Amino acid sequence: EMFQKFEESDLLDSDRKIRITHIGKLSPQKRQKEIIEPAMDILKNYGFEYNPHYLDYFTKIPHSEMPEVYRGHDLLVISSREDGTPASVLEGGAMSLPMIGNKIGNLPEFIINGYNGYIVPEPTVKNYVDYFRSLDRTHIVEMGKNARETIETGWTWEIQSENYRNMFNDILGISQ
């Protein structure tokens, strides 16, 4: 409920920069310094703006304030070496943010290329730059709407808790 769909994006109505964010702990595991920041440095020359929200044990954003963090952006970027289901992907999707990331955890189950984001097959600076540069504003807005729909139809707490219940029942041999 907290991550409600927000008002229509103004991305189509302005010449403003396309705003990208990354939300997560600053760590070599997440490759912010290795891939994301170098790619964003290149993209700033093509009408993109990067505003990361790096968290650590001392810098935390209260969960209740996270919708405002997402609200100020158009796209989410991830390049982790490994991860399960990054919370930022689910929260960002609920806030109508499409994501460009790499094949980690169950992102291939969430991301449908071109529909609600893109999975970069090989995480390199060049590949991230190429994927972002291939987007136009209309496509970004459409993918954001689709990211929200993906959350509503398959990734809500109700749906996921039922999936886990069924999985554990199957493992334990409990008939339903």
C-alpha positions as a Python dict, from the first residue, in 0.01 Angstrom:
ca = {
    (1, 'E'): (0, 0, 0),
    (2, 'M'): (280, 242, 80),
    (3, 'F'): (431, 218, -269),
    (4, 'Q'): (132, 352, -456),
    (5, 'K'): (136, 435, -822),
    (6, 'F'): (217, 802, -854),
    (7, 'E'): (88, 1072, -1084),
    (8, 'E'): (158, 1064, -1455),
    (9, 'S'): (523, 1128, -1538),
    (10, 'D'): (617, 1469, -1670),
    (11, 'L'): (892, 1308, -1874),
    (12, 'L'): (698, 1352, -2201),
    (13, 'D'): (610, 1716, -2141),
    (14, 'S'): (951, 1862, -2080),
    (15, 'D'): (1305, 1886, -2200),
    (16, 'R'): (1429, 1793, -1857),
    (17, 'K'): (1697, 1532, -1813),
    (18, 'I'): (1601, 1168, -1775),
    (19, 'R'): (1659, 1088, -1408),
    (20, 'I'): (1823, 759, -1310),
    (21, 'T'): (1876, 627, -959),
    (22, 'H'): (2043, 338, -785),
    (23, 'I'): (1937, 252, -431),
    (24, 'G'): (2144, 24, -214),
    (25, 'K'): (2447, -24, 0),
    (26, 'L'): (2766, 108, -153),
    (27, 'S'): (2974, -204, -206),
    (28, 'P'): (3204, -368, -461),
    (29, 'Q'): (2942, -646, -480),
    (30, 'K'): (2694, -400, -632),
    (31, 'R'): (2950, -260, -878),
    (32, 'Q'): (2847, 104, -838),
    (33, 'K'): (3206, 227, -884),
    (34, 'E'): (3298, -37, -1141),
    (35, 'I'): (3001, -15, -1380),
    (36, 'I'): (2720, 218, -1278),
    (37, 'E'): (2912, 540, -1209),
    (38, 'P'): (3134, 519, -1520),
    (39, 'A'): (2826, 453, -1734),
    (40, 'M'): (2639, 743, -1573),
    (41, 'D'): (2937, 975, -1632),
    (42, 'I'): (2906, 901, -2004),
    (43, 'L'): (2526, 927, -2006),
    (44, 'K'): (2525, 1276, -1853),
    (45, 'N'): (2643, 1395, -2197),
    (46, 'Y'): (2324, 1251, -2352),
    (47, 'G'): (2049, 1407, -2141),
    (48, 'F'): (2060, 1176, -1839),
    (49, 'E'): (2104, 1269, -1475),
    (50, 'Y'): (2221, 1027, -1205),
    (51, 'N'): (2115, 1062, -843),
    (52, 'P'): (2217, 756, -638),
    (53, 'H'): (2101, 679, -288),
    (54, 'Y'): (2388, 486, -136),
    (55, 'L'): (2307, 341, 202),
    (56, 'D'): (2529, 206, 477),
    (57, 'Y'): (2493, 112, 841),
    (58, 'F'): (2493, 480, 937),
    (59, 'T'): (2302, 629, 642),
    (60, 'K'): (1958, 480, 620),
    (61, 'I'): (1639, 612, 471),
    (62, 'P'): (1332, 527, 678),
    (63, 'H'): (1110, 287, 484),
    (64, 'S'): (821, 533, 508),
    (65, 'E'): (1027, 789, 312),
    (66, 'M'): (1123, 556, 27),
    (67, 'P'): (825, 642, -197),
    (68, 'E'): (953, 1001, -212),
    (69, 'V'): (1298, 878, -313),
    (70, 'Y'): (1155, 683, -606),
    (71, 'R'): (910, 958, -702),
    (72, 'G'): (1190, 1186, -819),
    (73, 'H'): (1323, 944, -1082),
    (74, 'D'): (1239, 789, -1419),
    (75, 'L'): (1459, 476, -1423),
    (76, 'L'): (1635, 242, -1183),
    (77, 'V'): (1975, 81, -1249),
    (78, 'I'): (2131, -229, -1090),
    (79, 'S'): (2455, -415, -1167),
    (80, 'S'): (2511, -648, -871),
    (81, 'R'): (2733, -953, -897),
    (82, 'E'): (2461, -1157, -724),
    (83, 'D'): (2138, -1085, -546),
    (84, 'G'): (1802, -1249, -485),
    (85, 'T'): (1517, -1011, -542),
    (86, 'P'): (1645, -658, -486),
    (87, 'A'): (1388, -464, -282),
    (88, 'S'): (1456, -158, -495),
    (89, 'V'): (1330, -341, -805),
    (90, 'L'): (999, -432, -640),
    (91, 'E'): (956, -93, -474),
    (92, 'G'): (1062, 95, -786),
    (93, 'G'): (831, -117, -1002),
    (94, 'A'): (542, -40, -768),
    (95, 'M'): (624, 329, -817),
    (96, 'S'): (620, 284, -1198),
    (97, 'L'): (997, 286, -1246),
    (98, 'P'): (1135, 53, -1512),
    (99, 'M'): (1473, -103, -1441),
    (100, 'I'): (1787, -174, -1637),
    (101, 'G'): (1998, -439, -1471),
    (102, 'N'): (2181, -762, -1519),
    (103, 'K'): (2080, -1127, -1485),
    (104, 'I'): (2085, -1185, -1109),
    (105, 'G'): (1856, -1376, -874),
    (106, 'N'): (1503, -1386, -1001),
    (107, 'L'): (1518, -1067, -1207),
    (108, 'P'): (1472, -1277, -1522),
    (109, 'E'): (1133, -1377, -1376),
    (110, 'F'): (1041, -1012, -1317),
    (111, 'I'): (1192, -824, -1611),
    (112, 'I'): (1042, -874, -1954),
    (113, 'N'): (1286, -708, -2195),
    (114, 'G'): (1136, -399, -2351),
    (115, 'Y'): (811, -437, -2156),
    (116, 'N'): (899, -328, -1801),
    (117, 'G'): (1276, -286, -1822),
    (118, 'Y'): (1581, -454, -1969),
    (119, 'I'): (1828, -716, -1861),
    (120, 'V'): (2177, -636, -1986),
    (121, 'P'): (2319, -973, -2100),
    (122, 'E'): (2676, -888, -2004),
    (123, 'P'): (2730, -618, -1741),
    (124, 'T'): (2984, -377, -1890),
    (125, 'V'): (2994, 1, -1890),
    (126, 'K'): (2945, 6, -2268),
    (127, 'N'): (2643, -226, -2256),
    (128, 'Y'): (2472, -18, -1986),
    (129, 'V'): (2534, 301, -2183),
    (130, 'D'): (2399, 139, -2500),
    (131, 'Y'): (2080, 20, -2328),
    (132, 'F'): (2007, 358, -2173),
    (133, 'R'): (2083, 544, -2496),
    (134, 'S'): (1843, 319, -2689),
    (135, 'L'): (1546, 443, -2483),
    (136, 'D'): (1316, 723, -2575),
    (137, 'R'): (1091, 909, -2332),
    (138, 'T'): (768, 749, -2452),
    (139, 'H'): (916, 402, -2409),
    (140, 'I'): (1038, 482, -2057),
    (141, 'V'): (692, 600, -1950),
    (142, 'E'): (527, 293, -2104),
    (143, 'M'): (774, 56, -1938),
    (144, 'G'): (705, 230, -1605),
    (145, 'K'): (332, 163, -1640),
    (146, 'N'): (411, -197, -1726),
    (147, 'A'): (645, -231, -1426),
    (148, 'R'): (357, -124, -1201),
    (149, 'E'): (125, -375, -1372),
    (150, 'T'): (388, -649, -1325),
    (151, 'I'): (390, -580, -950),
    (152, 'E'): (10, -573, -926),
    (153, 'T'): (-39, -900, -1116),
    (154, 'G'): (243, -1114, -978),
    (155, 'W'): (455, -960, -707),
    (156, 'T'): (228, -832, -431),
    (157, 'W'): (275, -958, -75),
    (158, 'E'): (-46, -1159, -107),
    (159, 'I'): (64, -1333, -425),
    (160, 'Q'): (419, -1399, -307),
    (161, 'S'): (311, -1530, 35),
    (162, 'E'): (76, -1774, -137),
    (163, 'N'): (361, -1883, -366),
    (164, 'Y'): (584, -1948, -63),
    (165, 'R'): (305, -2133, 118),
    (166, 'N'): (256, -2359, -184),
    (167, 'M'): (629, -2418, -221),
    (168, 'F'): (672, -2518, 145),
    (169, 'N'): (362, -2739, 133),
    (170, 'D'): (506, -2915, -173),
    (171, 'I'): (843, -2963, -4),
    (172, 'L'): (678, -3102, 310),
    (173, 'G'): (435, -3317, 113),
    (174, 'I'): (132, -3142, 260),
    (175, 'S'): (-171, -3162, 35),
    (176, 'Q'): (-385, -2855, 9),
}
